[in-house]
Structures are given as C-alpha cells and as structure tokens.
Amino acid sequence: MSAANSPPCAGTGHERNGMTGVGQTVLAALVSYQLEASSSPALISFLQALGETGLASQFRLLIYDNSPSPSPVPDSMPLPSSYIHDPANGGLTGAYNTALRLAEKEGYEWLLLLDQDTVINASYLKEIWRRLFELAGNRRCAALAPRLLAENEIISPARVLRGGR
C-alpha cells in the first residue's frame, strides 16, 4: 500500500473558521495506547519526515495517551509538544475531539490526525504542506484525505456500500 501524491480536498459545504493561509501552525495529534511515545511508528516517522523537510517550525505536537498508566515522553523534540494522559480511554474519538478543541482555542487552522501505528514519510508531509499553501483562502475545504493505493487501485477514500462492501 502507498499514499498517492494528491490528497483531495473534501469540501463539506461548511466554511472553516475564517483563517486563511499557511502561516498558522498545524496541530498534529498522535493518539497512543500502551506504547511509549518514543516507540510509536507514528512519532518516529513523523519526526523523521519533519527533519527531512525542515517543516518542524510549522507544527506543534499533541501526544494523547489513552493507556491505563502514563508513559514517558522523549525529553527533546524538534517542535513544541504537549502530553495528555487519559486513563479513561475515550479512544480515537475522545482524543481527536480534545485536539480539535485545543486547535480551536489556540487558533490552529489544521489538524493532522495520527494514531500510534500511522507511518508517514517526507514526501507525504511535503505534499500536505504544498496543498495547504494552495488552499490558502479556500474557506470551503474542510479536509485533506490521502489516496491509498493497493496494486494501483484506490482503496481509500472509499464509499462503503450496503453489506459493508
């Protein structure tokens, strides 16, 4: 499976919060469960991609830990980061909603949603950044979604039909 180079804009017909441009930092929300952040494929690949692209100054990281016990977080990060431990384990939904509230409160225009086993690379991060630059001022775009390919067939985004097909 690989991510194609052109994440489409998923317009919702609703306007975003009115902010425009790529000057706003992106809040990356990484959700983990019973895995130290430093061992997370998502964190490892994200930090590597940031280093390769030089985009670390454009992102802030929220690590949302749903584990029963708190996990250690790497001492030094190349970007501003914060950690929330939630032993109640509200799953991805609770974590992503917390990230959304934080983004709205602090004025982030975009969220990058990651779970602990998401793996991204520098070309994906560069493509996201390029698309955000292109979308500056387009208040109808609510989401960028990667196209995932398996043997040259798009498997995501996909429409789920009756019977789960």
Short mmCIF file of C-alpha atoms in Angstrom, two decimals:
data_model
loop_
_atom_site.label_atom_id
_atom_site.label_comp_id
_atom_site.label_asym_id
_atom_site.label_seq_id
_atom_site.Cartn_x
_atom_site.Cartn_y
_atom_site.Cartn_z
CA MET A 1 0.00 0.00 0.00
CA SER A 2 1.22 3.50 -0.73
CA ALA A 3 -0.13 7.02 -0.49
CA ALA A 4 -0.61 8.72 -3.83
CA ASN A 5 0.74 12.23 -4.24
CA SER A 6 -2.51 14.13 -4.41
CA PRO A 7 -4.73 14.27 -1.34
CA PRO A 8 -8.11 15.59 -2.48
CA CYS A 9 -9.95 18.34 -0.66
CA ALA A 10 -13.10 17.05 0.98
CA GLY A 11 -15.40 20.05 0.96
CA THR A 12 -18.30 19.90 3.34
CA GLY A 13 -20.28 22.91 2.22
CA HIS A 14 -19.48 24.47 5.60
CA GLU A 15 -16.96 27.25 5.95
CA ARG A 16 -13.95 26.82 8.16
CA ASN A 17 -13.19 29.23 10.96
CA GLY A 18 -12.26 32.07 8.60
CA MET A 19 -8.49 31.85 8.99
CA THR A 20 -6.56 31.75 5.77
CA GLY A 21 -3.06 30.96 4.65
CA VAL A 22 -0.42 28.56 5.76
CA GLY A 23 1.01 30.93 8.33
CA GLN A 24 -0.90 29.08 11.01
CA THR A 25 0.87 26.15 12.57
CA VAL A 26 -0.60 22.67 12.10
CA LEU A 27 -1.51 20.77 15.26
CA ALA A 28 -0.51 17.12 14.87
CA ALA A 29 -2.44 14.90 17.27
CA LEU A 30 -0.92 11.49 17.94
CA VAL A 31 -3.03 9.04 19.92
CA SER A 32 -1.31 6.16 21.69
CA TYR A 33 -2.37 3.23 23.83
CA GLN A 34 0.00 1.12 25.93
CA LEU A 35 3.01 2.16 23.86
CA GLU A 36 5.72 4.61 24.83
CA ALA A 37 5.68 7.58 22.50
CA SER A 38 9.33 7.03 21.60
CA SER A 39 8.41 3.55 20.28
CA SER A 40 5.44 4.70 18.22
CA PRO A 41 5.88 4.22 14.46
CA ALA A 42 3.82 7.40 14.04
CA LEU A 43 6.12 9.53 16.17
CA ILE A 44 9.28 8.01 14.72
CA SER A 45 8.18 8.55 11.10
CA PHE A 46 6.68 11.99 11.80
CA LEU A 47 9.88 13.29 13.43
CA GLN A 48 12.00 11.82 10.65
CA ALA A 49 9.78 13.43 7.99
CA LEU A 50 9.95 16.77 9.80
CA GLY A 51 13.75 16.55 9.87
CA GLU A 52 13.94 15.73 6.17
CA THR A 53 11.56 18.52 5.14
CA GLY A 54 12.63 21.27 7.53
CA LEU A 55 8.97 21.83 8.47
CA ALA A 56 9.30 21.30 12.23
CA SER A 57 8.70 25.00 12.93
CA GLN A 58 5.30 24.77 11.23
CA PHE A 59 3.91 22.05 13.50
CA ARG A 60 3.00 21.52 17.13
CA LEU A 61 2.51 18.02 18.51
CA LEU A 62 -0.08 16.78 20.96
CA ILE A 63 0.53 13.27 22.28
CA TYR A 64 -2.72 11.91 23.71
CA ASP A 65 -2.13 8.77 25.74
CA ASN A 66 -5.14 6.52 26.40
CA SER A 67 -3.11 4.00 28.43
CA PRO A 68 -4.06 2.97 31.97
CA SER A 69 -0.71 4.35 33.21
CA PRO A 70 1.20 7.37 31.88
CA SER A 71 4.13 6.72 29.56
CA PRO A 72 7.38 8.62 29.33
CA VAL A 73 7.73 11.12 26.51
CA PRO A 74 11.03 11.86 24.74
CA ASP A 75 12.96 14.58 26.54
CA SER A 76 13.76 16.66 23.49
CA MET A 77 11.55 17.25 20.50
CA PRO A 78 12.30 19.40 17.44
CA LEU A 79 8.89 21.04 17.78
CA PRO A 80 6.63 22.34 20.55
CA SER A 81 4.77 19.44 22.11
CA SER A 82 2.43 18.56 24.92
CA TYR A 83 1.24 15.35 26.53
CA ILE A 84 -2.20 14.43 27.85
CA HIS A 85 -2.76 11.21 29.77
CA ASP A 86 -6.36 9.96 29.79
CA PRO A 87 -6.70 6.61 31.59
CA ALA A 88 -10.46 6.66 30.91
CA ASN A 89 -9.54 5.72 27.30
CA GLY A 90 -12.10 7.56 25.20
CA GLY A 91 -10.47 6.04 22.12
CA LEU A 92 -9.59 7.96 18.99
CA THR A 93 -12.81 9.96 19.10
CA GLY A 94 -12.16 11.39 22.55
CA ALA A 95 -8.56 12.18 21.71
CA TYR A 96 -9.33 13.79 18.34
CA ASN A 97 -12.14 15.85 19.87
CA THR A 98 -9.73 17.09 22.54
CA ALA A 99 -7.25 18.00 19.79
CA LEU A 100 -10.00 19.84 17.89
CA ARG A 101 -10.94 21.86 20.99
CA LEU A 102 -7.27 22.71 21.56
CA ALA A 103 -6.84 23.73 17.92
CA GLU A 104 -9.89 25.98 18.06
CA LYS A 105 -8.84 27.51 21.38
CA GLU A 106 -5.28 28.23 20.24
CA GLY A 107 -6.04 29.23 16.65
CA TYR A 108 -4.64 26.31 14.67
CA GLU A 109 -6.28 26.10 11.28
CA TRP A 110 -5.41 22.47 10.52
CA LEU A 111 -5.15 19.18 12.38
CA LEU A 112 -3.01 16.24 11.32
CA LEU A 113 -4.56 13.15 12.91
CA LEU A 114 -2.29 10.20 13.68
CA ASP A 115 -2.74 7.02 15.62
CA GLN A 116 0.26 5.21 17.07
CA ASP A 117 0.90 2.95 14.07
CA THR A 118 0.43 5.53 11.31
CA VAL A 119 3.57 5.83 9.20
CA ILE A 120 4.20 8.91 7.07
CA ASN A 121 7.19 10.00 5.03
CA ALA A 122 8.79 13.26 3.94
CA SER A 123 7.11 13.27 0.52
CA TYR A 124 3.68 12.96 2.17
CA LEU A 125 4.46 15.81 4.56
CA LYS A 126 5.74 18.00 1.71
CA GLU A 127 2.60 17.25 -0.31
CA ILE A 128 0.36 18.18 2.60
CA TRP A 129 2.25 21.43 3.06
CA ARG A 130 2.05 22.19 -0.68
CA ARG A 131 -1.71 21.57 -0.65
CA LEU A 132 -2.23 23.78 2.40
CA PHE A 133 -0.39 26.56 0.60
CA GLU A 134 -2.61 26.07 -2.47
CA LEU A 135 -5.72 26.12 -0.27
CA ALA A 136 -4.90 29.44 1.37
CA GLY A 137 -8.11 31.42 1.24
CA ASN A 138 -10.30 28.47 0.21
CA ARG A 139 -12.71 28.51 3.10
CA ARG A 140 -14.80 25.61 1.79
CA CYS A 141 -12.12 22.96 2.14
CA ALA A 142 -12.56 21.09 5.39
CA ALA A 143 -10.22 18.13 4.99
CA LEU A 144 -7.34 16.70 3.00
CA ALA A 145 -7.55 12.95 2.61
CA PRO A 146 -4.74 10.81 1.21
CA ARG A 147 -5.47 8.39 -1.57
CA LEU A 148 -4.24 4.98 -0.53
CA LEU A 149 -3.39 2.59 -3.32
CA ALA A 150 -3.02 -1.18 -3.35
CA GLU A 151 -1.73 -2.54 -6.67
CA ASN A 152 -2.69 0.73 -8.41
CA GLU A 153 -6.27 0.55 -7.15
CA ILE A 154 -7.61 3.29 -4.86
CA ILE A 155 -8.74 1.67 -1.62
CA SER A 156 -9.21 4.88 0.36
CA PRO A 157 -11.08 7.12 0.40
CA ALA A 158 -13.78 4.62 -0.39
CA ARG A 159 -17.51 4.54 -0.23
CA VAL A 160 -18.96 1.82 1.98
CA LEU A 161 -21.92 0.13 0.31
CA ARG A 162 -24.72 -1.91 1.84
CA GLY A 163 -23.48 -5.06 3.44
CA GLY A 164 -20.18 -3.39 4.29
CA ARG A 165 -18.72 -3.71 0.78
#
